[in-house]
Amino acid sequence: MRQLNNLAVLIALLGGLCVPHFTLAETHELVISGGRLIDPRHRIDDVRNLGIRGGRIVTVSQEPLRGAREIDARGLVVTPGFIDLHSHAISREAQQYQAYDGVTTALELEAGIFPIAALADHYRPAPLLHTGASSSHLAIRQRVLGHVEQPHFTDIATPTGNAESSNPRAGFIVQANTRQISEMMSLHQQAIASGAIGIGLPLDYISRGVTVEELSALFDLAASTQAPIAVHMRRGLPGDLSGLSEMIAQARRSGAWVHICHLQSMVMTGTQQAMDMIREAVAEGVKLTAEAYPYNAGSTAIGAAVFGRDWQAVFDIGFNDIQWVATGERLTAETFSHYRQHEPDGVVVHHYGDQTQTRTVMAAPDIIVASDAMPLVDEGGFVHPRGIGTFARFVSHYVDEWDAEGPLTASQAIAKITDLPGKLLAYTHETLSAKGHLGEGADADITIFDPALISDHATYLAPLKHSTGVQWLLVCGVPVIAEGNLVTAPDSGGRARQLPKRCGQ
């Protein structure tokens, strides 16, 4: 990955920014001029000029603006920064790839973390992009039932007391009693009060342990605290919609906002029917959203519970369809058994998707795009490419202007990665209403790309190839990408923070 040293950063910034002499008459710290501004929230798709001050957008105008600095965006598309609701790649290294992909806010909402303060430890010395997480129900179950502290599933589990009484598997399989359920709800309340963005519920992984009583308590808490639940619902055979029906029923009963993760990878051949069910529920007033990614393969740990079931029937695949991430090899019955027994935390890519289903969900204007980025272990390893190129792939392949067969208008596509996820964040915390749009007062999280150049390059065999075409990426008005290159100056991401907070605070 190409990085700029501090001298090169200065050259890039001076070369890419017109820097007039600053006077007291100037009203903006930065002006973005002449770009095609696409802001679905405010139904704008036209040439506009933006004025930024204090990390926020203060002026949106058709008239020329003056500022201390200027980005000439003629010929480029200016949009709200892309929001990724579902990223397990919680590291600065991973965020470098996400920046090239146009992401300004990367959140860990499905798996979550607990305690929420532990998220900061993954971004030393500071994140490049805005980050945040849900309150992890798995981590809380491990603490209460297994006496183990494991804030994120990528962290090392440590006993909270007597090592002999700890059981790292308890959070996955043990059923809680009424007292333990009450304790878990109390811990979730603490996390939400500390800034957790909803509740992360990887239900399919912990189905053996979660009772109806526990599930109902969780949804009731979510409704009472206005905390959306991001759920990896129970998986059945291809086309089985019972897991979705369960989530819709809980959302309808409790009034909680439920966000369904990676929809098409869960229901597969039932994708269109699943979307119809969601739309019918939403029309009735049920708070429900869903997301998907533009790839035909999934990724998880080989020790995941799903591989303890009849996974060949669940995914309609065989051993050769499973790829060991560390080496890129396709598995056999022997290697599958070996890795599952001896390296259960090892990550695999399982190739089970169908392009027809993927295209169906990507073409749906009301389905959010999210990456489900897997942890990036090291520069020399393998990882699922969706954590590297999801957003560039989506924008370049699904917009009618930039792909002859694209099913969406530019505004519809941009809404799926800005406005729609932004509305979920605004429901969670009022301060987050400044995300996902370019209205006056919004946070200056901005993606500026060349529609002729934007493209993903990460593949399953060569995933660590960053996207191209994003010319400028601003986080709170500070360049993280400048003229297509990553900025690594000390303050390039210094204003990025753990949500929920506003730029300028």
Coordinates of C-alpha atoms in Angstrom, one line a residue:
M1 CA 0.0 0.0 0.0
R2 CA 1.3 3.4 -1.0
Q3 CA 1.7 5.8 1.9
L4 CA 3.0 9.4 2.0
N5 CA 5.7 10.6 4.4
N6 CA 5.2 13.9 6.1
L7 CA 7.0 15.9 3.4
A8 CA 5.1 14.2 0.6
V9 CA 1.9 14.9 2.5
L10 CA 2.7 18.6 2.6
I11 CA 3.4 18.5 -1.1
A12 CA 0.2 16.7 -1.9
L13 CA -1.9 19.0 0.2
L14 CA -0.3 22.1 -1.3
G15 CA -0.5 20.7 -4.8
G16 CA -4.1 19.6 -4.5
L17 CA -5.4 22.6 -2.6
C18 CA -5.5 26.1 -3.9
V19 CA -4.2 28.1 -1.0
P20 CA -5.1 31.8 -1.2
H21 CA -3.8 34.3 1.3
F22 CA -6.0 34.0 4.3
T23 CA -7.7 37.2 5.4
L24 CA -10.2 38.0 8.2
A25 CA -12.8 38.3 5.4
E26 CA -12.7 34.6 4.7
T27 CA -15.7 32.7 6.1
H28 CA -14.6 29.2 5.4
E29 CA -11.6 27.1 6.4
L30 CA -12.1 24.9 3.3
V31 CA -14.2 25.2 0.1
I32 CA -15.1 22.3 -2.2
S33 CA -16.0 23.9 -5.5
G34 CA -17.5 22.8 -8.8
G35 CA -18.2 19.2 -8.0
R36 CA -21.4 17.2 -8.8
L37 CA -23.0 17.0 -5.3
I38 CA -25.2 14.0 -4.7
D39 CA -27.1 14.3 -1.5
P40 CA -30.1 11.9 -1.4
R41 CA -31.3 13.2 2.0
H42 CA -31.9 16.7 0.4
R43 CA -32.7 15.5 -3.1
I44 CA -29.7 17.3 -4.6
D45 CA -27.9 16.0 -7.7
D46 CA -26.3 19.1 -9.2
V47 CA -23.2 21.2 -9.2
R48 CA -22.8 22.8 -5.8
N49 CA -20.1 24.4 -3.7
L50 CA -19.5 23.5 -0.1
G51 CA -18.0 25.6 2.7
I52 CA -16.5 23.9 5.7
R53 CA -15.6 25.4 9.1
G54 CA -14.9 23.7 12.4
G55 CA -15.3 20.2 11.0
R56 CA -18.8 20.9 9.7
I57 CA -20.5 22.0 6.6
V58 CA -21.7 25.5 7.0
T59 CA -22.6 26.5 3.5
V60 CA -24.1 24.7 0.5
S61 CA -24.4 27.1 -2.4
Q62 CA -24.7 27.4 -6.2
E63 CA -22.6 30.6 -5.9
P64 CA -18.8 30.7 -5.6
L65 CA -17.5 30.5 -2.1
R66 CA -14.3 31.9 -0.6
G67 CA -12.1 30.0 1.8
A68 CA -8.6 29.7 3.2
R69 CA -8.2 26.5 1.1
E70 CA -10.0 25.1 -1.8
I71 CA -10.5 21.6 -3.4
D72 CA -11.3 21.9 -7.1
A73 CA -13.9 19.1 -7.6
R74 CA -14.8 19.9 -11.2
G75 CA -15.5 16.6 -13.0
L76 CA -15.7 14.7 -9.7
V77 CA -18.7 13.4 -7.6
V78 CA -19.1 14.8 -4.1
T79 CA -21.1 12.7 -1.7
P80 CA -21.5 12.2 2.1
G81 CA -18.9 9.9 3.4
F82 CA -19.8 6.3 3.0
I83 CA -21.0 4.6 6.2
D84 CA -20.2 0.9 6.9
L85 CA -22.5 -0.5 9.6
H86 CA -20.8 -3.9 9.7
S87 CA -17.0 -4.1 9.9
H88 CA -15.1 -6.6 12.0
A89 CA -11.8 -5.2 10.7
I90 CA -11.2 -2.9 13.7
S91 CA -7.6 -1.7 13.2
R92 CA -5.9 1.3 11.7
E93 CA -4.4 -1.0 9.0
A94 CA -7.8 -2.1 7.9
Q95 CA -9.1 1.5 8.0
Q96 CA -6.4 2.5 5.4
Y97 CA -8.1 0.1 3.0
Q98 CA -11.5 1.3 3.9
A99 CA -10.4 4.9 3.3
Y100 CA -9.4 4.1 -0.2
D101 CA -12.9 2.5 -0.6
G102 CA -14.6 5.9 0.4
V103 CA -15.6 5.0 3.9
T104 CA -15.5 7.7 6.6
T105 CA -17.4 5.8 9.3
A106 CA -16.8 2.1 10.0
L107 CA -18.8 0.5 12.7
E108 CA -18.8 -2.9 14.4
L109 CA -22.5 -3.4 14.9
E110 CA -23.2 -7.1 14.3
A111 CA -20.7 -8.7 16.8
G112 CA -20.2 -5.6 18.9
I113 CA -17.8 -5.1 21.8
F114 CA -18.1 -5.0 25.6
P115 CA -17.1 -3.0 27.4
I116 CA -17.4 -0.3 24.8
A117 CA -14.3 1.5 25.9
A118 CA -12.2 -1.5 24.8
L119 CA -12.8 -0.5 21.1
A120 CA -10.2 2.3 21.4
D121 CA -7.5 -0.2 22.1
H122 CA -7.8 -1.5 18.6
Y123 CA -6.9 1.8 17.0
R124 CA -3.7 2.9 18.7
P125 CA -2.7 5.7 18.6
A126 CA -6.0 6.9 17.0
P127 CA -8.4 5.8 14.3
L128 CA -8.2 7.2 10.8
L129 CA -12.0 7.1 10.4
H130 CA -14.9 7.4 12.7
T131 CA -15.5 4.2 14.6
G132 CA -18.0 2.8 17.0
A133 CA -19.6 -0.5 18.1
S134 CA -22.8 -2.0 19.5
S135 CA -22.9 -3.6 22.9
S136 CA -21.9 -7.2 22.3
H137 CA -24.4 -9.8 23.6
L138 CA -21.9 -12.5 23.0
A139 CA -19.2 -10.8 25.1
I140 CA -21.8 -10.2 27.8
R141 CA -22.9 -13.8 27.8
Q142 CA -19.3 -14.9 28.0
R143 CA -18.7 -12.6 31.0
V144 CA -21.9 -13.6 32.9
L145 CA -22.1 -17.3 32.0
G146 CA -18.5 -18.2 31.3
H147 CA -16.6 -15.8 33.6
V148 CA -14.5 -14.8 30.7
E149 CA -13.5 -11.3 29.5
Q150 CA -13.3 -11.2 25.7
P151 CA -14.4 -7.7 24.6
H152 CA -14.3 -8.5 20.9
F153 CA -14.2 -12.0 19.3
T154 CA -10.7 -11.2 18.0
D155 CA -9.4 -10.6 21.5
I156 CA -7.8 -13.2 23.7
A157 CA -10.2 -14.5 26.3
T158 CA -9.1 -14.1 29.9
P159 CA -10.7 -15.3 33.1
T160 CA -12.5 -12.7 35.2
G161 CA -11.8 -14.7 38.4
N162 CA -10.8 -18.2 39.2
A163 CA -9.4 -19.7 36.0
E164 CA -10.9 -23.1 37.0
S165 CA -14.4 -21.6 36.9
S166 CA -14.0 -20.0 33.5
N167 CA -15.5 -21.5 30.3
P168 CA -14.9 -19.7 27.0
R169 CA -17.6 -21.8 25.3
A170 CA -20.3 -21.1 27.9
G171 CA -21.4 -17.9 26.1
F172 CA -22.3 -19.9 23.1
I173 CA -24.2 -22.9 24.6
V174 CA -25.3 -22.3 28.2
Q175 CA -28.9 -21.2 28.9
A176 CA -29.2 -18.4 31.4
N177 CA -31.6 -18.3 34.3
T178 CA -33.8 -15.3 35.2
R179 CA -31.1 -13.7 37.5
Q180 CA -28.4 -14.0 34.8
I181 CA -30.7 -12.6 32.2
S182 CA -31.3 -9.6 34.4
E183 CA -27.6 -9.1 34.9
M184 CA -26.9 -9.2 31.2
M185 CA -29.6 -6.6 30.5
S186 CA -28.0 -4.4 33.2
L187 CA -24.6 -4.6 31.5
H188 CA -26.2 -3.7 28.1
Q189 CA -27.8 -0.7 29.7
Q190 CA -24.3 0.4 31.0
A191 CA -22.8 0.0 27.5
I192 CA -25.6 2.0 25.9
A193 CA -25.2 4.8 28.4
S194 CA -21.5 4.8 27.6
G195 CA -22.1 5.2 23.9
A196 CA -22.7 1.8 22.4
I197 CA -24.6 2.1 19.1
G198 CA -27.4 -0.4 19.8
I199 CA -27.0 -4.1 20.6
G200 CA -25.0 -6.7 18.6
L201 CA -26.7 -10.1 18.4
P202 CA -24.9 -12.9 16.6
L203 CA -27.9 -15.2 17.3
D204 CA -27.0 -17.9 14.8
Y205 CA -23.8 -18.5 16.7
I206 CA -25.4 -18.7 20.2
S207 CA -28.7 -20.3 19.3
R208 CA -28.2 -23.2 21.6
G209 CA -28.0 -21.0 24.6
V210 CA -30.5 -18.2 24.0
T211 CA -34.0 -18.9 25.3
V212 CA -37.2 -17.2 24.3
E213 CA -37.1 -15.5 27.7
E214 CA -33.7 -14.1 27.1
L215 CA -34.5 -13.0 23.5
S216 CA -37.6 -11.2 24.6
A217 CA -35.8 -9.4 27.4
L218 CA -33.2 -8.3 24.9
F219 CA -35.7 -6.9 22.5
D220 CA -37.7 -5.2 25.2
L221 CA -34.5 -3.5 26.5
A222 CA -33.7 -2.4 22.9
A223 CA -37.1 -0.8 22.5
S224 CA -37.0 1.0 25.9
T225 CA -33.5 2.4 25.3
Q226 CA -34.0 3.3 21.6
A227 CA -31.1 0.9 20.8
P228 CA -31.3 -0.9 17.4
I229 CA -30.5 -4.6 17.4
A230 CA -28.1 -5.7 14.6
V231 CA -28.7 -9.4 14.2
H232 CA -27.1 -12.3 12.5
M233 CA -30.3 -14.3 12.5
R234 CA -30.7 -18.0 12.7
R235 CA -29.8 -19.7 9.5
G236 CA -31.7 -22.6 7.9
L237 CA -31.5 -24.4 4.6
P238 CA -31.4 -22.2 1.4
G239 CA -34.7 -20.4 1.1
D240 CA -35.7 -20.9 4.8
L241 CA -37.2 -17.7 6.1
S242 CA -38.1 -18.8 9.6
G243 CA -35.1 -16.9 11.1
L244 CA -36.4 -13.7 9.4
S245 CA -40.0 -14.4 10.6
E246 CA -38.7 -14.7 14.2
M247 CA -36.9 -11.4 14.0
I248 CA -39.9 -9.6 12.4
A249 CA -42.2 -11.0 15.1
Q250 CA -39.9 -9.8 17.9
A251 CA -39.6 -6.4 16.2
R252 CA -43.4 -6.1 15.9
R253 CA -44.0 -7.3 19.5
S254 CA -41.4 -5.1 21.2
G255 CA -41.3 -2.0 19.0
A256 CA -37.4 -2.4 18.8
W257 CA -35.6 -1.4 15.6
V258 CA -34.1 -4.6 14.1
H259 CA -31.3 -4.5 11.5
I260 CA -30.8 -7.7 9.6
C261 CA -27.2 -8.4 8.7
H262 CA -26.0 -9.8 5.3
L263 CA -29.5 -10.7 4.1
Q264 CA -28.8 -12.6 0.9
S265 CA -26.1 -14.7 2.5
M266 CA -28.6 -15.9 5.2
V267 CA -31.7 -16.7 3.0
M268 CA -29.9 -17.3 -0.3
T269 CA -32.6 -18.5 -2.8
G270 CA -35.2 -16.7 -0.6
T271 CA -33.8 -13.2 -1.1
Q272 CA -36.7 -11.7 -3.1
Q273 CA -39.3 -13.2 -0.7
A274 CA -37.3 -12.0 2.3
M275 CA -37.3 -8.4 0.9
D276 CA -41.0 -8.6 0.3
M277 CA -41.5 -9.7 3.9
I278 CA -39.4 -6.8 5.2
R279 CA -41.3 -4.3 3.1
E280 CA -44.6 -5.6 4.2
A281 CA -43.6 -5.3 7.8
V282 CA -42.2 -1.8 7.3
A283 CA -45.4 -0.7 5.7
E284 CA -47.2 -1.8 8.9
G285 CA -44.9 0.4 10.9
V286 CA -42.4 -2.2 12.1
K287 CA -38.9 -0.7 12.5
L288 CA -36.8 -2.9 10.3
T289 CA -33.8 -2.5 8.0
A290 CA -31.5 -4.9 6.2
E291 CA -28.0 -4.9 4.6
A292 CA -26.1 -7.0 2.1
Y293 CA -22.7 -7.0 0.4
P294 CA -21.9 -7.3 -3.4
Y295 CA -20.0 -10.6 -3.2
N296 CA -21.0 -14.3 -3.8
A297 CA -19.1 -15.7 -0.9
G298 CA -19.2 -15.5 2.9
S299 CA -16.6 -15.7 5.6
T300 CA -16.4 -16.9 9.1
A301 CA -14.3 -18.9 11.5
I302 CA -14.0 -22.6 10.7
G303 CA -15.0 -23.4 14.3
A304 CA -18.3 -21.5 13.9
A305 CA -21.4 -23.4 15.0
V306 CA -22.8 -23.5 11.5
F307 CA -20.0 -26.0 10.5
G308 CA -21.1 -28.2 13.3
R309 CA -24.4 -28.6 11.5
D310 CA -25.1 -30.1 8.1
W311 CA -23.3 -27.2 6.5
Q312 CA -23.1 -28.9 3.1
A313 CA -26.9 -28.8 3.0
V314 CA -27.1 -25.3 4.6
F315 CA -24.8 -23.7 2.1
D316 CA -25.3 -26.2 -0.8
I317 CA -21.5 -26.6 -1.2
G318 CA -18.7 -29.2 -0.7
F319 CA -15.3 -29.1 0.9
N320 CA -13.7 -27.7 -2.2
D321 CA -15.9 -24.6 -2.0
I322 CA -14.2 -23.7 1.3
Q323 CA -11.0 -21.6 1.1
W324 CA -8.5 -21.4 4.0
V325 CA -7.8 -17.7 4.3
A326 CA -4.2 -18.1 5.7
T327 CA -3.0 -19.8 2.6
G328 CA -5.7 -19.5 0.0
E329 CA -6.0 -23.3 -0.4
R330 CA -9.2 -25.0 -1.1
L331 CA -10.0 -27.6 1.5
T332 CA -10.6 -31.4 1.5
A333 CA -12.4 -33.5 4.0
E334 CA -9.0 -34.2 5.7
T335 CA -7.8 -30.5 5.8
F336 CA -11.3 -29.3 6.9
S337 CA -11.3 -31.7 9.8
H338 CA -7.7 -30.8 10.8
Y339 CA -8.3 -27.1 10.8
R340 CA -11.6 -27.3 12.6
Q341 CA -10.0 -29.4 15.3
H342 CA -6.7 -27.6 15.7
E343 CA -7.3 -24.1 14.5
P344 CA -11.0 -23.3 15.2
D345 CA -10.5 -19.6 15.1
G346 CA -9.0 -19.7 11.6
V347 CA -11.0 -17.8 9.0
V348 CA -12.4 -19.4 5.8
V349 CA -14.1 -18.0 2.7
H350 CA -17.0 -20.2 1.7
H351 CA -18.1 -19.8 -1.9
Y352 CA -21.8 -20.5 -1.8
G353 CA -23.4 -17.3 -3.2
D354 CA -25.4 -16.8 -6.4
Q355 CA -25.0 -13.7 -8.6
T356 CA -28.7 -13.6 -9.3
Q357 CA -29.5 -13.2 -5.6
T358 CA -26.6 -10.8 -5.1
R359 CA -27.7 -8.6 -7.9
T360 CA -31.3 -8.7 -6.7
V361 CA -30.4 -7.3 -3.3
M362 CA -27.9 -4.8 -4.6
A363 CA -30.5 -3.4 -7.0
A364 CA -33.0 -2.9 -4.2
P365 CA -33.1 0.9 -3.3
D366 CA -34.2 0.1 0.3
I367 CA -31.4 -2.4 1.2
I368 CA -28.3 -0.9 2.8
V369 CA -24.8 -1.9 1.6
A370 CA -22.3 -3.0 4.3
S371 CA -19.1 -4.9 4.0
D372 CA -19.0 -7.4 6.8
A373 CA -15.3 -6.9 6.7
M374 CA -13.3 -9.6 8.4
P375 CA -10.3 -8.9 10.6
L376 CA -7.2 -8.0 8.7
V377 CA -4.5 -10.1 10.4
D378 CA -1.4 -9.0 8.5
E379 CA -0.3 -7.5 5.2
G380 CA 1.0 -10.8 3.9
G381 CA -2.1 -12.9 4.6
F382 CA -5.4 -13.5 3.0
V383 CA -8.8 -12.0 3.9
H384 CA -12.2 -11.7 2.3
P385 CA -12.0 -8.9 -0.4
R386 CA -15.3 -7.4 0.8
G387 CA -13.4 -5.6 3.6
I388 CA -11.2 -3.9 0.9
G389 CA -13.5 -3.2 -2.0
T390 CA -17.2 -3.4 -1.1
F391 CA -18.1 0.2 -1.7
A392 CA -16.1 0.9 -4.9
R393 CA -17.4 -2.4 -6.3
F394 CA -21.0 -1.4 -5.6
V395 CA -20.7 2.1 -7.0
S396 CA -18.9 1.1 -10.1
H397 CA -21.1 -1.9 -11.0
Y398 CA -24.6 -1.0 -9.9
V399 CA -25.2 2.6 -11.2
D400 CA -26.7 3.0 -14.6
E401 CA -24.5 6.0 -15.5
W402 CA -21.2 4.2 -14.8
D403 CA -22.2 0.7 -15.8
A404 CA -24.4 0.0 -18.9
E405 CA -26.3 -2.7 -16.9
G406 CA -26.5 -0.8 -13.6
P407 CA -30.0 -1.0 -12.1
L408 CA -29.8 2.1 -9.9
T409 CA -29.6 5.8 -10.4
A410 CA -26.6 7.5 -8.9
S411 CA -28.8 9.0 -6.2
Q412 CA -30.4 5.7 -5.3
A413 CA -27.0 4.0 -5.0
I414 CA -25.5 6.8 -2.9
A415 CA -28.5 6.6 -0.6
K416 CA -27.8 2.9 0.2
I417 CA -24.4 3.8 1.6
T418 CA -25.0 7.2 3.2
D419 CA -28.6 8.3 3.8
L420 CA -30.1 4.9 4.8
P421 CA -27.4 3.9 7.3
G422 CA -27.3 7.5 8.5
K423 CA -31.0 7.4 9.5
L424 CA -30.4 4.3 11.6
L425 CA -27.6 6.1 13.4
A426 CA -29.8 9.2 13.9
Y427 CA -32.4 7.0 15.6
T428 CA -29.8 5.7 18.0
H429 CA -28.3 9.0 19.0
E430 CA -29.5 12.5 18.1
T431 CA -25.9 13.7 17.7
L432 CA -25.5 11.2 14.9
S433 CA -28.2 13.0 12.8
A434 CA -25.2 14.9 11.3
K435 CA -24.0 11.8 9.5
G436 CA -25.1 10.6 6.0
H437 CA -25.9 13.8 4.4
L438 CA -24.4 17.1 3.2
G439 CA -26.9 19.6 4.6
E440 CA -25.7 22.8 6.4
G441 CA -24.7 21.7 9.9
A442 CA -23.7 18.2 8.9
D443 CA -20.4 16.7 9.8
A444 CA -17.8 17.3 7.1
D445 CA -17.3 13.6 6.4
I446 CA -17.1 13.7 2.6
T447 CA -16.2 11.3 -0.2
I448 CA -15.0 12.8 -3.5
F449 CA -14.5 10.3 -6.4
D450 CA -13.9 10.2 -10.1
P451 CA -16.8 8.2 -11.6
A452 CA -14.7 7.1 -14.5
L453 CA -11.9 5.7 -12.3
I454 CA -13.7 4.3 -9.2
S455 CA -13.1 0.6 -9.0
D456 CA -12.3 -2.3 -6.7
H457 CA -9.3 -4.5 -7.3
A458 CA -9.3 -6.9 -4.4
T459 CA -10.0 -10.5 -5.4
Y460 CA -10.3 -13.8 -3.4
L461 CA -6.7 -14.8 -4.3
A462 CA -5.2 -11.3 -4.1
P463 CA -7.4 -9.4 -1.7
L464 CA -5.0 -6.8 -0.4
K465 CA -5.3 -4.4 -3.4
H466 CA -7.0 -1.2 -2.4
S467 CA -9.7 0.5 -4.4
T468 CA -9.0 3.4 -6.7
G469 CA -10.9 6.4 -7.8
V470 CA -11.5 8.2 -4.5
Q471 CA -9.6 11.4 -5.0
W472 CA -10.4 13.0 -1.6
L473 CA -11.7 11.7 1.6
L474 CA -12.4 14.1 4.4
V475 CA -13.1 13.1 8.0
C476 CA -14.4 16.2 10.0
G477 CA -13.0 18.3 7.2
V478 CA -9.5 16.9 7.5
P479 CA -8.0 15.0 4.4
V480 CA -7.4 11.3 4.9
I481 CA -7.1 10.7 1.2
A482 CA -5.6 13.6 -0.8
E483 CA -5.4 13.5 -4.6
G484 CA -5.9 9.7 -4.5
N485 CA -3.2 9.0 -1.9
L486 CA -3.4 8.1 1.8
V487 CA -2.4 11.0 4.1
T488 CA -0.4 9.9 7.1
A489 CA 0.4 13.2 8.7
P490 CA -0.1 13.2 12.4
D491 CA -3.4 15.1 12.2
S492 CA -4.8 13.3 9.2
G493 CA -7.1 11.2 11.3
G494 CA -6.7 13.2 14.5
R495 CA -10.3 14.4 14.4
A496 CA -11.7 10.9 13.9
R497 CA -13.2 9.5 17.0
Q498 CA -15.3 6.8 18.5
L499 CA -19.0 7.6 18.0
P500 CA -21.4 8.9 19.1
K501 CA -19.8 12.4 18.9
R502 CA -20.1 15.2 16.4
C503 CA -17.3 16.8 14.5
G504 CA -16.1 20.0 16.2
Q505 CA -16.8 18.7 19.7

